[in-house]
Backbone as numpy.savetxt, mean C-alpha at the origin, in Angstrom:
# Nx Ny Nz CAx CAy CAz Cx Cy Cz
23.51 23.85 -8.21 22.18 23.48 -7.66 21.82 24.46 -6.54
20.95 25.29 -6.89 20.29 26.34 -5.79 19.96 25.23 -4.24
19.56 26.23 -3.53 18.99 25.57 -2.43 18.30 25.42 -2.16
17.14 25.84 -2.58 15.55 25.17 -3.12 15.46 23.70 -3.77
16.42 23.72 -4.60 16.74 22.20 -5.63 17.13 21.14 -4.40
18.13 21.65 -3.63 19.00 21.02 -3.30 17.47 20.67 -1.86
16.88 21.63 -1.22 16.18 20.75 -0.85 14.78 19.68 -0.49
14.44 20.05 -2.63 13.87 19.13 -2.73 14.41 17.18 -2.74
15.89 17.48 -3.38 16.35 16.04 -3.37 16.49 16.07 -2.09
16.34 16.70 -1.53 16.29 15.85 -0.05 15.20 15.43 0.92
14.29 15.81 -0.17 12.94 14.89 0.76 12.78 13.98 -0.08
13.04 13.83 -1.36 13.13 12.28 -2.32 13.73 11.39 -1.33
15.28 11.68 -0.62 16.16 11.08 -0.07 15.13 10.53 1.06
14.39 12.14 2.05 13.68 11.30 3.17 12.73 10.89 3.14
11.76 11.02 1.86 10.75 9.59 1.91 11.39 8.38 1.89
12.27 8.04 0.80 13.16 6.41 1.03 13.86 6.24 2.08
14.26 6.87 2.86 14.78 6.65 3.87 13.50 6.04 4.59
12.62 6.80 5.42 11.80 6.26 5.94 10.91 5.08 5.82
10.22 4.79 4.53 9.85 3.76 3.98 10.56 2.86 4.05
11.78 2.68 3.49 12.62 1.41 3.57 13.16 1.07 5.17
12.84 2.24 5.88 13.73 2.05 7.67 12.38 1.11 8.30
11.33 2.27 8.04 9.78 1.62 8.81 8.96 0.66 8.54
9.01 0.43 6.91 7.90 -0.53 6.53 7.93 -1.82 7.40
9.68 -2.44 7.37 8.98 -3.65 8.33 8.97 -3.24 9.87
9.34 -2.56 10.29 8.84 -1.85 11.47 7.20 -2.25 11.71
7.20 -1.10 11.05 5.35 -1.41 11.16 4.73 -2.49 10.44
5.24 -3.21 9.87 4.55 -4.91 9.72 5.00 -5.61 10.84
6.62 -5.41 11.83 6.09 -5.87 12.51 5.43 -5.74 13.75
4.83 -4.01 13.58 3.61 -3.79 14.75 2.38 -4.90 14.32
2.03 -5.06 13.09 0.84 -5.43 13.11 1.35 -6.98 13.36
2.27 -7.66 13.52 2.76 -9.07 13.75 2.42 -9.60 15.36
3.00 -8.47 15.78 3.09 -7.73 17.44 1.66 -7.76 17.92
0.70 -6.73 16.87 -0.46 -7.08 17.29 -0.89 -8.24 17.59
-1.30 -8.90 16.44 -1.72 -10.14 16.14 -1.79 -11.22 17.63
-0.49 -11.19 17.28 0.36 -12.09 18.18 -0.33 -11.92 19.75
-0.61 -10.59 20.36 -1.00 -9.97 21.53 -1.99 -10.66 21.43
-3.15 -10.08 20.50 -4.53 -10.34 20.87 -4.57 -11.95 20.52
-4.10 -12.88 20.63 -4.33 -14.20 20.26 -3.49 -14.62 21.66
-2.92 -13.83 22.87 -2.47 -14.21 24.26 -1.06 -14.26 23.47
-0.15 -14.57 22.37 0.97 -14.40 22.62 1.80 -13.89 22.57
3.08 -14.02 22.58 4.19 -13.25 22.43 4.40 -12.30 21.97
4.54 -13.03 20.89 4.80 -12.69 19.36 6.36 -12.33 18.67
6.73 -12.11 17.89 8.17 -11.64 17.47 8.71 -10.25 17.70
10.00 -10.07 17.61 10.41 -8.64 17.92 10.03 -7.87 17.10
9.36 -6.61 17.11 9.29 -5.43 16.04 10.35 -5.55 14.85
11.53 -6.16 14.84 11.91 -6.07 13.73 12.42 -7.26 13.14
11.65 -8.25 13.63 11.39 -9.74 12.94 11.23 -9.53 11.20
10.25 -8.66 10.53 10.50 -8.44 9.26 11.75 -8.38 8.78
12.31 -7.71 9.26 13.71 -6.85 8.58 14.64 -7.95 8.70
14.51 -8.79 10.06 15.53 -10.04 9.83 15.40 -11.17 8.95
14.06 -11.11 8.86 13.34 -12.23 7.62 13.86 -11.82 6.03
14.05 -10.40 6.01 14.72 -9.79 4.68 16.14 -9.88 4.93
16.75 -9.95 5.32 18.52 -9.89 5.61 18.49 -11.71 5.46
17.74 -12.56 5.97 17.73 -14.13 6.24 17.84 -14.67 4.38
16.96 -13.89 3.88 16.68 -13.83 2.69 17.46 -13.57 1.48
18.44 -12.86 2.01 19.12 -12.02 1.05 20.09 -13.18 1.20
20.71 -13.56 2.02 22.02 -14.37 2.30 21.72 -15.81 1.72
20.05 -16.35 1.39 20.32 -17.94 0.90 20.80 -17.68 -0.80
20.29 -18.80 -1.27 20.62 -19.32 -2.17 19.28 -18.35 -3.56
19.26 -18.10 -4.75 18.20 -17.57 -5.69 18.43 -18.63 -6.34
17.19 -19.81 -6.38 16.35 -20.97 -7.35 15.63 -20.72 -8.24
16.15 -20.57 -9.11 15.43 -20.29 -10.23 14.79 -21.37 -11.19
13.69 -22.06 -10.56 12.98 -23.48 -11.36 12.07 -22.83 -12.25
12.29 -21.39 -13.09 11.14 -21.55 -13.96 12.28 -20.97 -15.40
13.32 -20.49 -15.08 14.32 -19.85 -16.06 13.86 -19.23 -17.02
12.66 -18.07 -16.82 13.17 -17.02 -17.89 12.76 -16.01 -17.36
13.09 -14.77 -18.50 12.82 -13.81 -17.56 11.92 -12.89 -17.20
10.53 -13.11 -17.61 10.01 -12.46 -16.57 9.82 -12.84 -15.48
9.89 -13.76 -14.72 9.93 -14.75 -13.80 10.97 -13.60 -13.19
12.24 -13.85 -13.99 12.98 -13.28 -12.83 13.32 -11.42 -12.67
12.32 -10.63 -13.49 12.67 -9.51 -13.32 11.11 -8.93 -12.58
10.01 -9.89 -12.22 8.86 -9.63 -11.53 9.28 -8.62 -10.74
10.44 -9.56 -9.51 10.34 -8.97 -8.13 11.22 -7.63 -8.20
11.92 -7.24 -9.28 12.52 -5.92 -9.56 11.53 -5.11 -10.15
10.65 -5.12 -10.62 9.60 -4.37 -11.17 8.91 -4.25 -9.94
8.19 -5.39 -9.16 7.19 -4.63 -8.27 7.94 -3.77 -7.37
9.47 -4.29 -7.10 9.96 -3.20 -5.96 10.38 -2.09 -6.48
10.86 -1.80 -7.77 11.09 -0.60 -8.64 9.69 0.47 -8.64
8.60 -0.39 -8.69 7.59 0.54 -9.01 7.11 0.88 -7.91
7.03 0.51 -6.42 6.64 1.27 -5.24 7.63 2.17 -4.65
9.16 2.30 -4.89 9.96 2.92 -4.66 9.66 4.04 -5.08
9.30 3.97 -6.65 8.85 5.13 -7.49 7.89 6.11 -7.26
6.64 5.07 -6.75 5.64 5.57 -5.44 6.46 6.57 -4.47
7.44 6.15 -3.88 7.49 6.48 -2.76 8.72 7.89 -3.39
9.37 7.88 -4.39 9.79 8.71 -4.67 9.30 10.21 -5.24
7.95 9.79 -5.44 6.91 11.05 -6.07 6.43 11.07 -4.92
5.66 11.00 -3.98 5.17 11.25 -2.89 5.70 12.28 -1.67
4.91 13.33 -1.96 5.06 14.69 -1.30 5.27 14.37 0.29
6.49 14.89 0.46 6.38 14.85 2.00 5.90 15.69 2.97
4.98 15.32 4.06 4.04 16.44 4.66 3.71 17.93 3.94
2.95 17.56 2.70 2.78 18.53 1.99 3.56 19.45 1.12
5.02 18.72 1.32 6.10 19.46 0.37 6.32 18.66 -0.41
6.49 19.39 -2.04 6.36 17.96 -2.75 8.23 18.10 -2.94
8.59 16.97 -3.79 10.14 16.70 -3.64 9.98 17.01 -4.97
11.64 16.95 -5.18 12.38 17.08 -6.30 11.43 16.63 -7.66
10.98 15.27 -7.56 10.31 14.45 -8.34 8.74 14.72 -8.82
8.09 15.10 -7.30 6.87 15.23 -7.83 6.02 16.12 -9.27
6.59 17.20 -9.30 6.29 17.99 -10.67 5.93 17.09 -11.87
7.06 15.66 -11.93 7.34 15.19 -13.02 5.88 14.09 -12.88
5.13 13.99 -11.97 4.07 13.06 -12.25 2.84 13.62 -11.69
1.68 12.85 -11.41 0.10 13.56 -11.39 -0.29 12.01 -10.52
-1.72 12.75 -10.46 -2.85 11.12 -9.43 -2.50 10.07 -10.41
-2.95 10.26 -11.73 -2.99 9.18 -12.85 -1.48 8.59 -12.74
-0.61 9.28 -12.89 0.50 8.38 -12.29 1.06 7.74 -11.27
0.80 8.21 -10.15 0.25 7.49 -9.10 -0.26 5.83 -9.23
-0.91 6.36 -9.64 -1.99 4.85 -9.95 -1.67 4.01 -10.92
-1.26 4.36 -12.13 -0.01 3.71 -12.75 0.53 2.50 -12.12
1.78 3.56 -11.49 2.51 2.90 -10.41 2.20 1.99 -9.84
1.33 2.24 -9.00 0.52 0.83 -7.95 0.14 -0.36 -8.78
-0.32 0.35 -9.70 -1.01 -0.71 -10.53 0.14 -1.64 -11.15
0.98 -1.03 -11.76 1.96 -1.96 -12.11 2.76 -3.12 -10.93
2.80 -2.33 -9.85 3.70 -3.40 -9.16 2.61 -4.84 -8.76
1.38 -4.32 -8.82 0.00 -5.33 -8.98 0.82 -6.29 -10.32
0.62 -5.58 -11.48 0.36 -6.78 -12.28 1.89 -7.24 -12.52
3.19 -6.97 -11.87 4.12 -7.85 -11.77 4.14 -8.86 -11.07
3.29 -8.78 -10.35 3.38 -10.20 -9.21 2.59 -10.91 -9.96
1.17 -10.52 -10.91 0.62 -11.43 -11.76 1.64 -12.25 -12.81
2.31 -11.38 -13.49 3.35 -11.99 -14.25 4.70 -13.26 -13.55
4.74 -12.87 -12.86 5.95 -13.49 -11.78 5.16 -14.67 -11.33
4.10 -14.79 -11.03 2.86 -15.71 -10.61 3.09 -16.55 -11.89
2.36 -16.50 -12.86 1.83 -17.19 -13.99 3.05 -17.51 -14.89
4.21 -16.73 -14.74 5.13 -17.61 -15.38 5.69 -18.78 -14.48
5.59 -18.88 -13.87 5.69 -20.17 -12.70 4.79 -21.59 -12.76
4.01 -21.14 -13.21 2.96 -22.33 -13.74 2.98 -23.19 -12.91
3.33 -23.19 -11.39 2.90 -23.82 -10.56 0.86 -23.72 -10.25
0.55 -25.04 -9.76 -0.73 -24.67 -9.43 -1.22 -23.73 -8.66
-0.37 -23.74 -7.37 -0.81 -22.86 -6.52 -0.71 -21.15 -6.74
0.67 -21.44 -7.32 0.28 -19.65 -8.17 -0.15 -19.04 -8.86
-0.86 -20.10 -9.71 -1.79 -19.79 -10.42 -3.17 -19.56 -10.29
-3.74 -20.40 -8.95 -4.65 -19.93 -8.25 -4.54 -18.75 -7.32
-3.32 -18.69 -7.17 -3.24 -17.64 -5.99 -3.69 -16.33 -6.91
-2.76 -16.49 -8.45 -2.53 -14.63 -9.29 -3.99 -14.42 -9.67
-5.08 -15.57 -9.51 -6.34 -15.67 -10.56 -7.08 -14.86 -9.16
-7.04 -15.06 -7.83 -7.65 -14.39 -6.64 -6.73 -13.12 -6.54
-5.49 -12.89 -7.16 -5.01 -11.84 -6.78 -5.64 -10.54 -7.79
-6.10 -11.04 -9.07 -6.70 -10.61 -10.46 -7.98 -10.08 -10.28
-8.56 -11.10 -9.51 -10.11 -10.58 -8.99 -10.01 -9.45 -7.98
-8.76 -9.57 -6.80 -8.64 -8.25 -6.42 -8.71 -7.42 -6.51
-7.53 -7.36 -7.56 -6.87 -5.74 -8.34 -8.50 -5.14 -8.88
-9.32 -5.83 -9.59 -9.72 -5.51 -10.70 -11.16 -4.83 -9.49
-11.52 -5.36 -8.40 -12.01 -4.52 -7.30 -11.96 -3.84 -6.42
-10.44 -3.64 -5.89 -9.79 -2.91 -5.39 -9.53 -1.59 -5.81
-8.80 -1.59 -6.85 -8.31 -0.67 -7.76 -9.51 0.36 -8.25
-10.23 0.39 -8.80 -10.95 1.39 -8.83 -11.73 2.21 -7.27
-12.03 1.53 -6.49 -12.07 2.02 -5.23 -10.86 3.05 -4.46
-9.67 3.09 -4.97 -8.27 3.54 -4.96 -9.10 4.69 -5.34
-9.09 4.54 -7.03 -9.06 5.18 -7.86 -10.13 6.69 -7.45
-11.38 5.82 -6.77 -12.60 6.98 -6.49 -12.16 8.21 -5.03
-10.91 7.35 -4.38 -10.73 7.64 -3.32 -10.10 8.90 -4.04
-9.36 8.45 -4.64 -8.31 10.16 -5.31 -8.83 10.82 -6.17
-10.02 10.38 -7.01 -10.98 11.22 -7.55 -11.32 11.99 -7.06
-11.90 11.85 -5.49 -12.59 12.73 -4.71 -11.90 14.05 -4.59
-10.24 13.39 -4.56 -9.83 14.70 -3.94 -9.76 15.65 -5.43
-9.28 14.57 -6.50 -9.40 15.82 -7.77 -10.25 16.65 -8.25
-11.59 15.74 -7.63 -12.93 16.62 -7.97 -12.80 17.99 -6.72
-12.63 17.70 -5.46 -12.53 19.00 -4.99 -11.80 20.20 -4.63
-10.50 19.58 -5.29 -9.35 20.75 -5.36 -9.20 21.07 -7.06
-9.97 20.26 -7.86 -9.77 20.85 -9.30 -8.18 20.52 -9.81
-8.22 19.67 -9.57 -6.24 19.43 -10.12 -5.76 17.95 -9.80
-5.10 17.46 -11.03 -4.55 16.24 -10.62 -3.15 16.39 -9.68
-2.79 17.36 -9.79 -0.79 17.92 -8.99 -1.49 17.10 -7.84
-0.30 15.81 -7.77 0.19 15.46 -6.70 -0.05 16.09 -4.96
0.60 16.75 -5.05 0.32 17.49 -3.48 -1.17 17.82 -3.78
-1.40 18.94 -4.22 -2.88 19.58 -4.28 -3.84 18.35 -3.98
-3.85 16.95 -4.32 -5.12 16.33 -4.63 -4.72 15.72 -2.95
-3.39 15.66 -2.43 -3.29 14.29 -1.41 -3.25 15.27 0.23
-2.64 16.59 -0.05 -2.51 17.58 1.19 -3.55 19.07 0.89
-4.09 19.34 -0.38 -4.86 20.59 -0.71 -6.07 20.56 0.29
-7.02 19.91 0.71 -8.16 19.43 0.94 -7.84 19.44 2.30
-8.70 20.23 3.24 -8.81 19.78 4.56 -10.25 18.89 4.77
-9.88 17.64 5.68 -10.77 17.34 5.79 -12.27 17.80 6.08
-12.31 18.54 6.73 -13.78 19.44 7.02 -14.33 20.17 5.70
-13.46 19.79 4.39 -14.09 20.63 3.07 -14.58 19.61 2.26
-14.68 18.41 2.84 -15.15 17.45 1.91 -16.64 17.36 2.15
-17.16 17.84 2.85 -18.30 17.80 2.89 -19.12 16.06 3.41
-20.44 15.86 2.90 -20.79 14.71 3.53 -20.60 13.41 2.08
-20.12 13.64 1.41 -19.21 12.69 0.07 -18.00 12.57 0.64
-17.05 13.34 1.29 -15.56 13.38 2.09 -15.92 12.63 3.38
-16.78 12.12 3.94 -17.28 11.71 5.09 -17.30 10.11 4.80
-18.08 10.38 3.59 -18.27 8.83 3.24 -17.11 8.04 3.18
-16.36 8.96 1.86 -15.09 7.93 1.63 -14.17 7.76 2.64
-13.87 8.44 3.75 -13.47 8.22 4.88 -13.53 6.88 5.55
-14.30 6.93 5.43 -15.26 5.24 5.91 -14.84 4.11 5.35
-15.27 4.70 3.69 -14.99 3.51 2.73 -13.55 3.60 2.61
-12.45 4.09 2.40 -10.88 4.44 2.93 -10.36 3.21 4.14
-11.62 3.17 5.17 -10.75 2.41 5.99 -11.30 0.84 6.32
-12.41 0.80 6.03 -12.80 -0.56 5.29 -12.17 -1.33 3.98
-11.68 -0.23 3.26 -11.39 -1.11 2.00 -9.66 -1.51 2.85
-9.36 -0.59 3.79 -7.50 -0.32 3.91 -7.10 -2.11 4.37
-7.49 -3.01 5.05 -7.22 -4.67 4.86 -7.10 -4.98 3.35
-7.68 -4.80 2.46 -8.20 -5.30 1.08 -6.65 -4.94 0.35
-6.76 -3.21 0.63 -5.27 -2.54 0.30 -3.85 -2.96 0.80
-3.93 -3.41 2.06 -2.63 -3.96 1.90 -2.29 -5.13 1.80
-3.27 -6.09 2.27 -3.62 -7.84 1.62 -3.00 -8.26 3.05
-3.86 -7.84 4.01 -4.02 -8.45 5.62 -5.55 -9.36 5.59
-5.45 -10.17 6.85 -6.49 -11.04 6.88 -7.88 -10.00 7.39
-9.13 -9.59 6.85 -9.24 -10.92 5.99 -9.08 -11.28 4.42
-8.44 -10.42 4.33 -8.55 -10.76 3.00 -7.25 -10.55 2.49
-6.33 -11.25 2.57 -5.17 -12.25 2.60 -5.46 -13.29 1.71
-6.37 -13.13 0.51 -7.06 -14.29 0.01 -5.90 -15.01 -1.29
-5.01 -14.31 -2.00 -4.21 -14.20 -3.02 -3.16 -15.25 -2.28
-2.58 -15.07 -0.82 -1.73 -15.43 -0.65 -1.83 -16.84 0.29
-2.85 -17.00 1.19 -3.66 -17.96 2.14 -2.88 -18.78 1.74
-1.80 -18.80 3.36 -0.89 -19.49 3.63 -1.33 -21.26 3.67
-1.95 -21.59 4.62 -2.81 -22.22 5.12 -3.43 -23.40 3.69
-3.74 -22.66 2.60 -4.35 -22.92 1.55 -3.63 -23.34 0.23
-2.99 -22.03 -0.13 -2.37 -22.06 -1.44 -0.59 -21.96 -1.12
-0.22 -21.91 0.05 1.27 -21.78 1.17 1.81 -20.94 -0.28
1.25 -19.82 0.51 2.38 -18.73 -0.50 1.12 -17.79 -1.62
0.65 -18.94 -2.56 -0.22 -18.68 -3.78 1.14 -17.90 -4.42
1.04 -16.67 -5.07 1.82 -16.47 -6.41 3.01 -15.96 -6.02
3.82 -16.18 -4.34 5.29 -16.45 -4.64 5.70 -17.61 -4.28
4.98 -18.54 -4.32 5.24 -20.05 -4.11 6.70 -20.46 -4.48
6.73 -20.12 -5.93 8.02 -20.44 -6.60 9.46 -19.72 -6.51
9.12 -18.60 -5.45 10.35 -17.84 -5.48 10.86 -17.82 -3.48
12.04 -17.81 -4.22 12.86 -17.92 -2.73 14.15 -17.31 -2.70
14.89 -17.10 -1.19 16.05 -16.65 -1.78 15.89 -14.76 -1.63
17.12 -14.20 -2.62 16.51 -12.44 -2.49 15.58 -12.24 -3.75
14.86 -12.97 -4.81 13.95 -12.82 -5.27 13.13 -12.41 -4.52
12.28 -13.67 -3.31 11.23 -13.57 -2.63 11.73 -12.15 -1.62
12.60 -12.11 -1.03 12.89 -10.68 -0.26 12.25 -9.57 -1.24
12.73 -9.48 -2.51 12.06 -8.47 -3.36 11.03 -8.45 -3.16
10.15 -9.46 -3.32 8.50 -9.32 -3.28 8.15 -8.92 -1.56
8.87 -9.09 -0.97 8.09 -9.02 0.61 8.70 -7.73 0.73
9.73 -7.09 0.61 9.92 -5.18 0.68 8.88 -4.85 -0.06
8.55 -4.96 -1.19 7.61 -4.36 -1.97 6.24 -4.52 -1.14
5.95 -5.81 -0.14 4.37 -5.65 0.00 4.88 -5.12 1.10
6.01 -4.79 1.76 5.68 -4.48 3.09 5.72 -2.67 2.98
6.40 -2.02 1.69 5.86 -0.81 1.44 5.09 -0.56 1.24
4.35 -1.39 -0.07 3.26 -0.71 -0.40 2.05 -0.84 0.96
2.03 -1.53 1.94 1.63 -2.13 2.74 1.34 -0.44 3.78
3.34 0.31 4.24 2.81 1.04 4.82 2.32 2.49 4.27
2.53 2.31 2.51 2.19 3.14 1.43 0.53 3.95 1.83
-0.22 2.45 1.93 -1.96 2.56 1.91 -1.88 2.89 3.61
-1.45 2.63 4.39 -1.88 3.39 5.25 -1.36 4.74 5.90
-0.36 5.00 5.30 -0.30 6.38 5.15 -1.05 7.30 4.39
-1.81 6.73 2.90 -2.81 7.23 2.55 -3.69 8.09 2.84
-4.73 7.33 3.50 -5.94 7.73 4.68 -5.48 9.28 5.37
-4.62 9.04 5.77 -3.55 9.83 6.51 -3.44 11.36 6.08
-2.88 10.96 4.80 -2.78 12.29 3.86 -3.37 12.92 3.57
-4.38 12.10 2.78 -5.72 12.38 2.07 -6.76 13.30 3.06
-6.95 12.87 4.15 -8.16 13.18 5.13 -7.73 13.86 6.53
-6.52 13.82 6.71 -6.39 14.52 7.80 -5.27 15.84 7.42
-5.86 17.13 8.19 -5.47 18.08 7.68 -3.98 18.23 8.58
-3.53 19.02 7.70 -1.94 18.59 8.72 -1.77 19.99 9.44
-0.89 19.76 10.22 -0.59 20.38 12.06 -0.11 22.03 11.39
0.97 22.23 10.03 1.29 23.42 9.51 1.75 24.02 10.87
3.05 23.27 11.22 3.71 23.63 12.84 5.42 25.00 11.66
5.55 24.56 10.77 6.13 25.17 10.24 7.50 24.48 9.67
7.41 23.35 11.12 8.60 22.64 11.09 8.46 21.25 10.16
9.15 20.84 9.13 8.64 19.69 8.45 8.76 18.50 9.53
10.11 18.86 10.30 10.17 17.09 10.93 8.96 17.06 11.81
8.49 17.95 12.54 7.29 18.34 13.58 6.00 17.04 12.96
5.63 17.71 11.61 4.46 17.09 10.80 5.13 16.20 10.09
6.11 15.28 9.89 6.51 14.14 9.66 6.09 13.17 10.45
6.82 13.94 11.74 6.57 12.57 13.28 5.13 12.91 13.26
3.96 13.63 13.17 2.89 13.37 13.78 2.19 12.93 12.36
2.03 12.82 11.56 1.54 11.84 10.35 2.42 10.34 10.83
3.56 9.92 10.70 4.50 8.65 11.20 3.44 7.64 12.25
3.17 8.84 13.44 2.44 8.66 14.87 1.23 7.91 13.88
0.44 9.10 13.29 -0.91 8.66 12.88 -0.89 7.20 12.01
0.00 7.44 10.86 0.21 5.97 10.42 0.30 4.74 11.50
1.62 4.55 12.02 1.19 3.69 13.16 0.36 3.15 14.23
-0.87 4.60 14.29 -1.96 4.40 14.61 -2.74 3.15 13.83
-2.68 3.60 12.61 -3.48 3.00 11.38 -2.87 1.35 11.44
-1.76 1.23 11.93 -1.26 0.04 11.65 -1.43 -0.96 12.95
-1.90 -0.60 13.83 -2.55 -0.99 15.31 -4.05 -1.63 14.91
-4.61 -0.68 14.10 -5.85 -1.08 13.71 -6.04 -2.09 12.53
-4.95 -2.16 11.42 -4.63 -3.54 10.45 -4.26 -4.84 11.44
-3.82 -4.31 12.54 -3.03 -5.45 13.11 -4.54 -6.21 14.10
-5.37 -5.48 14.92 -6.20 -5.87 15.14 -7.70 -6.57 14.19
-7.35 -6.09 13.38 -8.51 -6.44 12.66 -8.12 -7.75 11.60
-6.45 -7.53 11.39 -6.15 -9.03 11.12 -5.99 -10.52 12.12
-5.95 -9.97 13.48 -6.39 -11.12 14.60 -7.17 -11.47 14.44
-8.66 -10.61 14.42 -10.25 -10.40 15.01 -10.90 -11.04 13.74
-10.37 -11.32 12.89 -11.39 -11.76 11.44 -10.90 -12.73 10.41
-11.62 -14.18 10.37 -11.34 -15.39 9.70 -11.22 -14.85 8.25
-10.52 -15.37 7.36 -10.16 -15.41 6.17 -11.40 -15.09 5.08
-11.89 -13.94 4.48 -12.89 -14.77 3.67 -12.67 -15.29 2.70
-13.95 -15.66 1.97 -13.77 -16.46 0.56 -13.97 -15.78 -0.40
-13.48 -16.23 -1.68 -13.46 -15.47 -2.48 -15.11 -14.73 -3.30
-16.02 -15.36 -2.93 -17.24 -14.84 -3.29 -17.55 -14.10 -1.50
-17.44 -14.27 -0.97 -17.78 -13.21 0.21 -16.54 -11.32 -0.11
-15.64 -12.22 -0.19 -14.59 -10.87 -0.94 -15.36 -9.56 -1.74
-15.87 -10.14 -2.95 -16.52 -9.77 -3.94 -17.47 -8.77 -3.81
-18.64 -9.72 -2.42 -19.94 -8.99 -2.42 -19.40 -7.54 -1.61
-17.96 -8.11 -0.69 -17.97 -6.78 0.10 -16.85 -5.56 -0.63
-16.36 -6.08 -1.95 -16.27 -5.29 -2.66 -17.11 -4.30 -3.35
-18.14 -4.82 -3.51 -18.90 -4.22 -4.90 -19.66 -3.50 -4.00
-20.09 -3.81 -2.44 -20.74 -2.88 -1.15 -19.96 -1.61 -1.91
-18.57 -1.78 -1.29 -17.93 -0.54 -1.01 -17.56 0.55 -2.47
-17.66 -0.37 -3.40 -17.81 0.48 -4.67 -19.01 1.08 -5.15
-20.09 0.99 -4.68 -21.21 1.51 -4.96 -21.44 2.27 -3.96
-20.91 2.42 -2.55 -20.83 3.80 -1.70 -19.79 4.58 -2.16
-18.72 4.07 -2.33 -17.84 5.16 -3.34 -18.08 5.77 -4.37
-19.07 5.00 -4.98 -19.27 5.81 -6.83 -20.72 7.03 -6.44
-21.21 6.62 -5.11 -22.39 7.47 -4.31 -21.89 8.51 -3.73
-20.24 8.48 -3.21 -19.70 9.64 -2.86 -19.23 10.74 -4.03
-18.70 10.21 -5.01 -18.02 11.00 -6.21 -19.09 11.25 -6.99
-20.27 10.75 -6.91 -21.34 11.64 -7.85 -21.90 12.76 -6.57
-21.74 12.49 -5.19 -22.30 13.84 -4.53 -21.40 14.79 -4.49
-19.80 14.10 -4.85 -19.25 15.49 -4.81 -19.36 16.20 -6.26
-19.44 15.38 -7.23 -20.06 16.37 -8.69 -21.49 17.08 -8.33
-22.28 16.58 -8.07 -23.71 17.13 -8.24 -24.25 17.66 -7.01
-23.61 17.78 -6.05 -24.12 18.28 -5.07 -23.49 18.80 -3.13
């Protein structure tokens, strides 16, 4: 193995490293937040991570016995890992990336989406069944908004390659279509990682849980690593996509200052999940279909004009 090879597997190695060290890190900045702006306490920064170790050690109940039920929470966490294993680090892509494109990308996401639908609905509990039917209406408005976001960049670097579409693009070349989705990027970014308000799938309060109602144990740990990556997945996004990077020469240099910027991003999930009541599922909708019709207004100005 040359040393070029040798160190691409090693940014495969340090995206998972990081993701799996930080995600609940930074869920529990935004916990931290929360907690602040409501006068309290709140839990230690790494209250997540103990909630996953708490998890791992009970008992796995399995009241629905078969298996997709029980291979959900290995699929959704298999498939954001996978995410996180194609995903170019500060503009260097790893070992892996060659082997996939945007469209796979999105794949990806998408699948660990519709495992929690499956994992949901074989449970045939009520509440998860209401929960996967609001989680369904999500995806199915969410997801293409994703989708326009990385369009943009394919439309203006001409290429689906991984790096090219997520680090090619400096922000100042997007013009006033790159401006927009910027916007729409960080309005939709609550929706993307399923913070309040729109927490609607899971509304504790409501459906206590919605579609992991039925799972407990290191099942449910599976499902909560998975949202708490994909969680700091989307806001590293924004990140990538739109801000042009530092090109200090040094990778760890532009690691820590993208890391910085993410956690920025996660200050602002955390406030805006204090600052804003739950909506409903027809308020959801209308402010979906807002933001998809300024998005589909950005990707036709970056074709036509």
């Amino acid at each position: 193995m040359n040393p070029t090879t040798e160190t691409a597997w090693l940014l495969v190695g340090t995206n998972l490293l990081l993701f799996l060290a930080l995600a609940p890190l930074f869920d529990g900045i935004v916990r931290r937040v929360a907690a602040r702006v409501q006068n309290r306490q709140g839990p230690p920064l790494w209250q997540p991570l103990y909630d996953l170790l708490k998890l791992l050690g009970k008992e796995n109940i399995d009241a629905v016995g078969i298996l997709p039920f029980r291979l959900a929470p290995l699929v959704a966490l298999a498939s954001i890992l996978c995410v996180v294993m194609i995903l170019p680090v500060a503009g260097r892509a790893t070992a892996l990336t060659p082997y996939a494109d945007t469209l796979t990308l999105i794949y990806l996401l998408t699948l660990g989406g519709v495992a929690v639908l499956v994992g949901a609905f074989s449970g045939k509990n009520i509440f998860a069944l209401i929960g996967a039917s609001r989680e369904m209406t999500t995806m199915i408005m969410v997801e293409p908004i994703l989708f326009m976001i990385l369009l943009l960049g394919v439309i203006k670097t001409g290429s689906l390659e991984l790096t090219t579409v997520l680090y090619g693009t400096p922000a100042g070349d997007y013009g006033w279509s790159g401006l927009i989705m910027i916007v729409i990027a960080l309005f939709a970014l609550q929706a993307f990682v399923g913070r309040q308000p729109f927490d609607i799938a899971e509304a504790e309060q409501e459906l206590l849980g919605g579609p992991f109602i039925e799972y407990s144990g290191p099942n449910y740990a599976l499902f909560k690593y998975y949202m708490m990556i994909k969680q700091m997945f989307y806001a590293y996004l924004p990140i990538a996509v739109f801000v042009p990077l530092l090109h200090s020469g040094l990778l760890v240099v532009d690691v820590i200052l993208q890391l910085l910027l993410t956690a920025l991003v996660f200050l602002v999930i955390g406030l805006l999940a204090a600052t804003h009541p739950r909506y409903r599922i027809d308020q959801a909708l209308n402010y979906f279909a807002g933001l998809f019709v300024l998005a589909l207004g950005a990707v036709a100005g970056a074709l036509f004009g």
